[in-house]
CSV table of C-alpha atoms in Angstrom, one decimal:
chain,number,residue,atom,x,y,z
X,1,MET,CA,37.2,-94.7,192.1
X,2,LYS,CA,39.1,-92.5,189.2
X,3,GLN,CA,38.9,-93.5,185.9
X,4,THR,CA,42.6,-93.2,184.5
X,5,ILE,CA,44.0,-91.6,181.3
X,6,LEU,CA,46.8,-92.1,179.3
X,7,ILE,CA,48.0,-89.2,177.2
X,8,VAL,CA,50.5,-90.2,173.8
X,9,ASP,CA,51.7,-87.3,172.4
X,10,ASP,CA,55.3,-86.8,171.2
X,11,GLU,CA,54.4,-82.7,172.1
X,12,PRO,CA,55.6,-81.9,175.8
X,13,GLY,CA,53.6,-78.7,175.1
X,14,VAL,CA,50.1,-80.9,174.5
X,15,ARG,CA,51.0,-83.1,177.2
X,16,THR,CA,51.2,-80.2,179.9
X,17,ALA,CA,47.7,-78.7,178.2
X,18,LEU,CA,45.6,-81.7,178.6
X,19,THR,CA,46.7,-83.3,181.6
X,20,GLY,CA,46.4,-80.3,183.5
X,21,VAL,CA,42.4,-79.5,181.7
X,22,LEU,CA,42.3,-83.2,182.3
X,23,ARG,CA,42.7,-83.0,186.1
X,24,ASP,CA,40.3,-80.2,186.6
X,25,GLU,CA,37.7,-82.1,184.9
X,26,GLY,CA,38.6,-85.1,187.8
X,27,TYR,CA,40.8,-87.4,186.1
X,28,THR,CA,43.8,-89.2,187.3
X,29,VAL,CA,46.1,-88.6,184.8
X,30,GLU,CA,49.2,-89.9,182.8
X,31,SER,CA,51.5,-89.0,179.7
X,32,VAL,CA,54.2,-90.7,177.6
X,33,ALA,CA,56.4,-89.6,174.7
X,34,THR,CA,55.6,-92.1,172.5
X,35,GLY,CA,53.5,-95.0,171.8
X,36,GLU,CA,56.7,-97.7,172.3
X,37,GLU,CA,56.0,-95.9,175.6
X,38,CYS,CA,52.4,-96.2,175.4
X,39,LEU,CA,52.7,-100.3,175.0
X,40,ASP,CA,54.8,-100.4,178.4
X,41,ARG,CA,52.7,-97.9,180.4
X,42,VAL,CA,49.3,-100.8,179.4
X,43,THR,CA,50.9,-104.3,180.2
X,44,ARG,CA,52.1,-102.9,183.7
X,45,GLY,CA,48.1,-101.8,184.5
X,46,ALA,CA,45.3,-101.4,183.4
X,47,VAL,CA,44.1,-97.4,182.3
X,48,ASP,CA,40.2,-96.9,181.2
X,49,LEU,CA,41.1,-94.4,178.3
X,50,ILE,CA,44.2,-93.5,176.0
X,51,VAL,CA,44.5,-89.5,174.3
X,52,LEU,CA,46.6,-91.1,171.4
X,53,ASP,CA,48.6,-89.4,168.9
X,54,VAL,CA,48.5,-90.4,165.1
X,55,TRP,CA,52.2,-88.7,164.2
X,56,LEU,CA,54.8,-89.8,166.7
X,57,PRO,CA,58.6,-90.6,167.0
X,58,GLY,CA,59.5,-94.2,165.6
X,59,MET,CA,55.8,-96.8,166.1
X,60,ASP,CA,53.1,-93.6,165.0
X,61,GLY,CA,49.3,-94.0,166.5
X,62,LEU,CA,47.8,-96.4,164.3
X,63,ALA,CA,50.4,-98.5,164.2
X,64,THR,CA,50.1,-98.2,168.1
X,65,LEU,CA,46.5,-99.2,168.1
X,66,ALA,CA,46.6,-101.9,166.1
X,67,ARG,CA,48.9,-103.5,168.7
X,68,LEU,CA,46.9,-102.6,171.7
X,69,ARG,CA,43.9,-104.2,169.9
X,70,GLU,CA,46.6,-107.4,169.0
X,71,ARG,CA,46.7,-107.6,172.4
X,72,GLN,CA,43.0,-106.9,173.4
X,73,VAL,CA,44.2,-104.4,176.0
X,74,ASP,CA,40.1,-103.0,176.2
X,75,ALA,CA,40.5,-99.4,177.1
X,76,GLN,CA,38.7,-96.6,174.9
X,77,VAL,CA,41.2,-94.7,172.6
X,78,VAL,CA,41.0,-91.2,170.9
X,79,LEU,CA,43.3,-90.3,168.3
X,80,ILE,CA,44.4,-87.1,167.5
X,81,SER,CA,46.8,-85.0,164.8
X,82,GLY,CA,47.6,-81.8,163.4
X,83,HIS,CA,47.2,-83.7,159.9
X,84,GLY,CA,43.9,-85.7,159.6
X,85,ASN,CA,42.7,-86.5,157.1
X,86,ILE,CA,39.7,-89.6,155.6
X,87,GLU,CA,41.6,-91.9,155.5
X,88,SER,CA,43.8,-91.8,158.5
X,89,ALA,CA,40.0,-91.3,160.7
X,90,VAL,CA,38.6,-94.0,158.4
X,91,ARG,CA,41.8,-96.9,159.0
X,92,ALA,CA,41.7,-95.5,163.0
X,93,ILE,CA,38.1,-96.4,163.2
X,94,LYS,CA,37.9,-99.6,161.4
X,95,LEU,CA,40.8,-100.3,164.2
X,96,GLY,CA,38.6,-99.5,167.0
X,97,ALA,CA,38.9,-96.2,168.4
X,98,PHE,CA,36.2,-94.7,170.0
X,99,ASP,CA,36.2,-90.9,167.8
X,100,PHE,CA,39.1,-88.7,166.3
X,101,VAL,CA,40.5,-84.8,167.2
X,102,GLU,CA,41.9,-82.7,164.8
X,103,LYS,CA,44.9,-80.5,165.6
X,104,PRO,CA,45.3,-77.5,166.5
X,105,LEU,CA,43.3,-79.2,169.9
X,106,SER,CA,39.9,-77.0,171.8
X,107,LEU,CA,40.0,-78.1,174.5
X,108,GLU,CA,36.4,-78.1,175.2
X,109,LYS,CA,36.4,-80.2,172.6
X,110,THR,CA,38.7,-82.6,173.6
X,111,VAL,CA,37.6,-82.8,176.7
X,112,LEU,CA,33.4,-83.7,175.9
X,113,VAL,CA,35.2,-86.2,172.9
X,114,VAL,CA,36.6,-88.5,176.8
X,115,ARG,CA,33.6,-87.5,178.3
X,116,ASN,CA,31.9,-89.1,176.1
X,117,ALA,CA,34.1,-92.3,175.2
X,118,LEU,CA,34.9,-93.0,179.4
X,119,ARG,CA,30.8,-93.1,178.9
X,120,GLN,CA,30.5,-95.2,176.2
X,121,ARG,CA,34.0,-97.5,177.8
X,122,ARG,CA,31.5,-97.0,181.5
X,123,LEU,CA,28.4,-98.8,179.5
X,124,GLU,CA,30.0,-101.8,177.4
X,125,MET,CA,31.7,-103.1,181.7
X,126,GLU,CA,28.7,-102.8,182.6
X,127,ASN,CA,27.5,-105.0,180.2
X,128,LEU,CA,29.9,-107.5,180.2
X,129,ALA,CA,29.5,-107.5,183.9
X,130,LEU,CA,26.7,-108.2,183.7
X,131,ARG,CA,26.6,-111.4,180.7
X,132,ALA,CA,29.6,-112.6,182.7
X,133,ARG,CA,27.4,-112.8,186.1
X,134,VAL,CA,24.6,-113.6,184.0
X,135,ASP,CA,27.4,-116.8,182.6
X,136,ARG,CA,28.6,-117.8,185.6
X,137,HIS,CA,24.9,-118.3,186.8
X,138,GLU,CA,23.6,-120.6,183.0
X,139,THR,CA,26.7,-121.7,181.7
X,140,MET,CA,27.6,-125.7,183.5
X,141,VAL,CA,31.1,-126.3,182.5
X,142,GLY,CA,33.0,-129.4,181.5
X,143,GLU,CA,32.8,-132.2,179.6
X,144,SER,CA,33.5,-135.6,181.7
X,145,TYR,CA,30.8,-138.0,181.1
X,146,ALA,CA,29.2,-136.6,185.0
X,147,ILE,CA,28.0,-134.0,183.6
X,148,ARG,CA,27.5,-134.6,180.7
X,149,GLN,CA,25.0,-136.9,182.2
X,150,LEU,CA,23.6,-134.4,183.7
X,151,ARG,CA,23.0,-131.3,181.2
X,152,GLU,CA,21.4,-134.9,178.6
X,153,GLN,CA,18.7,-135.2,182.3
X,154,VAL,CA,18.9,-131.3,182.2
X,155,ALA,CA,17.5,-131.3,177.8
X,156,MET,CA,14.9,-134.0,178.6
X,157,ALA,CA,12.9,-132.4,181.7
X,158,ALA,CA,13.2,-128.4,180.5
X,159,PRO,CA,10.0,-128.7,178.4
X,160,THR,CA,7.9,-130.9,179.7
X,161,ASN,CA,5.4,-129.3,183.3
X,162,GLY,CA,6.6,-131.9,186.4
X,163,ARG,CA,8.5,-130.9,189.2
X,164,VAL,CA,11.8,-131.9,190.3
X,165,LEU,CA,13.9,-132.9,192.8
X,166,ILE,CA,17.8,-131.3,192.2
X,167,TYR,CA,20.0,-133.7,195.0
X,168,GLY,CA,23.3,-132.7,195.5
X,169,GLU,CA,25.7,-131.0,198.1
X,170,ASN,CA,26.5,-128.0,199.1
X,171,GLY,CA,28.3,-125.8,196.4
X,172,THR,CA,27.4,-128.3,194.1
X,173,GLY,CA,25.1,-126.4,191.7
X,174,LYS,CA,21.8,-127.0,192.8
X,175,GLU,CA,20.7,-124.1,192.3
X,176,LEU,CA,22.6,-123.1,188.6
X,177,VAL,CA,20.9,-126.8,187.4
X,178,ALA,CA,17.4,-125.7,188.6
X,179,ARG,CA,17.7,-121.9,186.6
X,180,THR,CA,19.4,-123.9,183.6
X,181,ILE,CA,15.6,-126.0,183.2
X,182,HIS,CA,13.1,-122.7,183.6
X,183,ALA,CA,16.1,-121.4,181.1
X,184,LEU,CA,15.6,-123.9,178.4
X,185,SER,CA,11.8,-123.9,179.1
X,186,ARG,CA,8.4,-122.5,177.8
X,187,ARG,CA,8.3,-121.0,180.8
X,188,ARG,CA,11.7,-118.9,179.8
X,189,ASN,CA,9.8,-115.2,179.8
X,190,SER,CA,8.0,-116.1,182.5
X,191,ALA,CA,9.1,-115.3,186.5
X,192,PHE,CA,12.3,-117.5,188.0
X,193,VAL,CA,11.5,-117.4,191.9
X,194,GLU,CA,14.1,-118.7,194.3
X,195,VAL,CA,13.3,-119.8,197.8
X,196,ASN,CA,15.7,-120.8,200.5
X,197,CYS,CA,14.2,-122.7,203.3
X,198,ALA,CA,16.7,-122.9,204.7
X,199,ALA,CA,17.6,-119.1,205.3
X,200,ILE,CA,13.3,-118.2,205.9
X,201,PRO,CA,12.4,-118.2,210.1
X,202,GLU,CA,10.0,-120.2,210.7
X,203,ASP,CA,7.8,-118.1,211.7
X,204,LEU,CA,8.2,-116.3,208.6
X,205,ILE,CA,8.4,-118.1,206.0
X,206,GLU,CA,4.3,-119.6,205.2
X,207,SER,CA,3.6,-115.0,204.4
X,208,GLU,CA,7.2,-115.6,202.2
X,209,LEU,CA,5.3,-118.3,199.9
X,210,PHE,CA,1.6,-117.6,199.9
X,211,GLY,CA,2.4,-113.8,201.3
X,212,HIS,CA,0.1,-112.3,203.6
X,213,VAL,CA,-3.6,-109.2,204.4
X,214,ARG,CA,-3.1,-107.0,205.8
X,215,GLY,CA,-3.1,-106.7,210.1
X,216,SER,CA,-2.8,-111.1,209.8
X,217,PHE,CA,0.3,-111.0,212.3
X,218,THR,CA,1.9,-108.0,213.8
X,219,GLY,CA,4.1,-106.3,211.1
X,220,ALA,CA,1.9,-107.0,208.6
X,221,VAL,CA,1.2,-103.4,208.1
X,222,ALA,CA,0.4,-103.8,203.5
X,223,ASP,CA,-1.5,-106.6,202.1
X,224,ARG,CA,1.8,-108.6,200.5
X,225,ARG,CA,2.1,-111.0,197.7
X,226,GLY,CA,4.0,-115.1,198.7
X,227,LYS,CA,6.6,-116.5,195.8
X,228,PHE,CA,4.5,-119.2,194.4
X,229,GLU,CA,1.5,-115.9,193.4
X,230,LEU,CA,5.0,-114.3,192.1
X,231,ALA,CA,5.5,-117.3,190.1
X,232,ASP,CA,2.6,-117.4,188.2
X,233,GLY,CA,3.0,-118.6,184.8
X,234,GLY,CA,6.9,-119.4,185.5
X,235,THR,CA,9.6,-121.0,187.9
X,236,ILE,CA,9.1,-122.0,192.1
X,237,PHE,CA,12.4,-123.3,192.8
X,238,LEU,CA,12.4,-124.3,196.5
X,239,ASP,CA,15.8,-124.7,198.0
X,240,GLU,CA,17.0,-126.9,201.5
X,241,ILE,CA,13.6,-128.2,200.7
X,242,GLY,CA,14.3,-130.3,203.4
X,243,ASP,CA,14.8,-128.4,206.1
X,244,MET,CA,11.1,-126.9,205.6
X,245,SER,CA,9.0,-127.6,208.9
X,246,LEU,CA,5.8,-130.4,208.8
X,247,LYS,CA,3.6,-128.0,209.2
X,248,THR,CA,4.8,-125.8,206.1
X,249,GLN,CA,4.8,-128.4,204.1
X,250,ALA,CA,1.9,-129.9,204.3
X,251,LYS,CA,0.9,-125.9,202.4
X,252,VAL,CA,2.7,-127.4,199.8
X,253,LEU,CA,1.6,-130.1,199.9
X,254,ARG,CA,-2.0,-128.5,199.4
X,255,VAL,CA,-0.7,-125.5,197.0
X,256,LEU,CA,-0.1,-128.6,194.6
X,257,GLN,CA,-2.7,-131.0,195.0
X,258,GLU,CA,-4.8,-128.8,193.8
X,259,GLN,CA,-3.3,-125.2,192.3
X,260,THR,CA,-4.4,-122.7,194.8
X,261,MET,CA,-3.5,-121.4,198.8
X,262,GLU,CA,-4.6,-118.9,200.8
X,263,PRO,CA,-2.6,-115.4,201.5
X,264,VAL,CA,-2.0,-116.0,205.7
X,265,GLY,CA,-5.1,-114.2,207.5
X,266,GLY,CA,-6.7,-114.3,204.8
X,267,THR,CA,-10.4,-115.8,203.4
X,268,THR,CA,-9.1,-115.7,198.8
X,269,THR,CA,-8.7,-118.7,197.8
X,270,ILE,CA,-5.7,-117.7,195.1
X,271,ARG,CA,-5.3,-120.2,191.7
X,272,VAL,CA,-1.8,-120.4,190.5
X,273,ASP,CA,0.2,-122.1,187.9
X,274,ALA,CA,3.9,-122.8,189.0
X,275,ARG,CA,6.5,-125.3,188.4
X,276,VAL,CA,8.0,-126.4,190.8
X,277,LEU,CA,11.7,-127.4,191.2
X,278,ALA,CA,12.5,-127.9,194.4
X,279,ALA,CA,16.4,-128.5,195.9
X,280,THR,CA,18.0,-131.1,198.5
X,281,ASN,CA,21.3,-131.5,200.2
X,282,LYS,CA,19.4,-134.1,202.7
X,283,ASP,CA,19.0,-137.7,202.2
X,284,LEU,CA,15.3,-137.2,202.4
X,285,GLN,CA,14.6,-141.5,202.7
X,286,ALA,CA,15.6,-140.9,206.1
X,287,GLU,CA,14.8,-137.7,206.9
X,288,ILE,CA,11.0,-139.3,206.4
X,289,ARG,CA,12.1,-142.0,207.9
X,290,GLY,CA,12.5,-139.8,211.0
X,291,GLY,CA,9.0,-138.4,210.9
X,292,ARG,CA,11.3,-135.1,209.5
X,293,PHE,CA,9.3,-134.9,206.1
X,294,ARG,CA,5.9,-136.4,204.4
X,295,GLU,CA,6.1,-138.8,202.4
X,296,ASP,CA,3.2,-138.0,199.9
X,297,LEU,CA,5.2,-134.2,199.7
X,298,TYR,CA,8.3,-136.5,199.2
X,299,PHE,CA,6.3,-138.4,196.2
X,300,ARG,CA,4.8,-135.6,194.8
X,301,LEU,CA,8.3,-133.2,193.6
X,302,ASN,CA,10.3,-136.7,193.2
X,303,VAL,CA,8.3,-135.8,189.4
X,304,ILE,CA,11.9,-135.8,187.7
X,305,PRO,CA,14.7,-136.4,190.0
X,306,ILE,CA,18.3,-135.0,189.0
X,307,PHE,CA,21.7,-135.9,191.3
X,308,VAL,CA,24.2,-133.2,191.0
X,309,PRO,CA,27.7,-134.4,191.1
X,310,ALA,CA,30.3,-132.9,193.1
X,311,LEU,CA,33.6,-131.8,191.8
X,312,ARG,CA,35.5,-135.2,193.4
X,313,ASP,CA,34.1,-137.2,190.7
X,314,ARG,CA,35.0,-135.3,188.6
X,315,GLN,CA,38.3,-133.4,188.7
X,316,GLU,CA,38.7,-133.8,185.1
X,317,ASP,CA,36.8,-130.7,184.4
X,318,ILE,CA,39.1,-128.8,187.2
X,319,ARG,CA,40.9,-126.9,183.9
X,320,LEU,CA,38.0,-125.8,182.1
X,321,LEU,CA,36.3,-124.9,185.5
X,322,ALA,CA,39.2,-122.4,186.2
X,323,GLU,CA,39.5,-121.3,182.7
X,324,HIS,CA,35.9,-120.3,182.8
X,325,PHE,CA,35.7,-118.5,185.7
X,326,MET,CA,38.6,-116.5,185.2
X,327,ALA,CA,37.7,-114.9,181.5
X,328,GLY,CA,34.9,-114.3,183.2
X,329,PHE,CA,36.9,-112.4,185.6
X,330,ALA,CA,38.4,-110.9,183.2
X,331,ARG,CA,35.7,-109.7,181.0
X,332,GLU,CA,34.2,-108.0,184.9
X,333,TYR,CA,37.0,-106.3,185.4
X,334,GLY,CA,38.2,-105.7,182.2
X,335,ARG,CA,41.9,-107.6,182.0
X,336,ARG,CA,43.3,-109.4,179.7
X,337,VAL,CA,42.2,-113.4,180.2
X,338,LYS,CA,45.1,-115.3,181.8
X,339,SER,CA,46.3,-118.6,181.2
X,340,PHE,CA,46.9,-121.5,183.8
X,341,GLU,CA,50.8,-123.3,183.4
X,342,PRO,CA,50.4,-126.9,183.4
X,343,GLY,CA,51.9,-127.0,187.3
X,344,ALA,CA,48.8,-124.8,188.6
X,345,VAL,CA,46.5,-127.6,186.7
X,346,ALA,CA,48.2,-130.2,187.9
X,347,VAL,CA,48.0,-128.8,191.7
X,348,LEU,CA,43.7,-127.9,190.9
């Protein structure tokens, strides 16, 4: 996707020259003549870089830059001026400008500054997007009684090495709870390894969990380490544990009891030290009665039970969640954060 540059200069010749050379570089370029037009343009859509003249009729460049920052427009800004001085440059940098270029412009130097500014913006946007994803994955949002209780349970469970069984309906945030427990634990600097037991075919799940040696089955063209071994020293999260077959349950039970395992097709015993967190949307007591889940494995996993409430049981958190996701998406896409009208909150 092409990056968009907005040129703000009252001299038509400068606008034409910069537009031509920057379009030749592959950028989408627009131009306006005043600071007021600049502010109007950025309210109609995002731009990546603003090349802004200091001396403009009406609102000058520094005042325009200040107004852009007040409105939280996060485009990079490069100031240009035929009357450049140290004071203007210092003020521009303090207001968040990326750089300051003097007229008469060297087109070669201007293109170089533009490239550097856009590279910096791209890095900042990638960082914000990453932080937004991390925030969404590792933040339990809400102030309801139910979510405060959940936070207290997580805070008590996290520093221990106790196994945790997380209950809750689909979509309630069981993985988030598991990741938060790991992030607050003494193992937080080691691996967090997730296994979705419902998504892996039955004939592959043992290889996935315990690894395999070359030639142990068709397609095993090389030795492979299993998830338990990869989680050694850290945490393994067994999601949808209720969908695991009885045969695999027996092998997982042995790992929990003995802290050892053997890869599929192997004869070497491997010691593993992985904290086990598990989650399910099923009633495991009913599964045990139906002969579909091992009672001894259940008791090994259910050392610290944690229940994650459904959103219908904490509706006062809906507004906070909506604002949280709005802020995350705004950071990810480089947009200003919008607010929800009371009517919209009521509909949610």
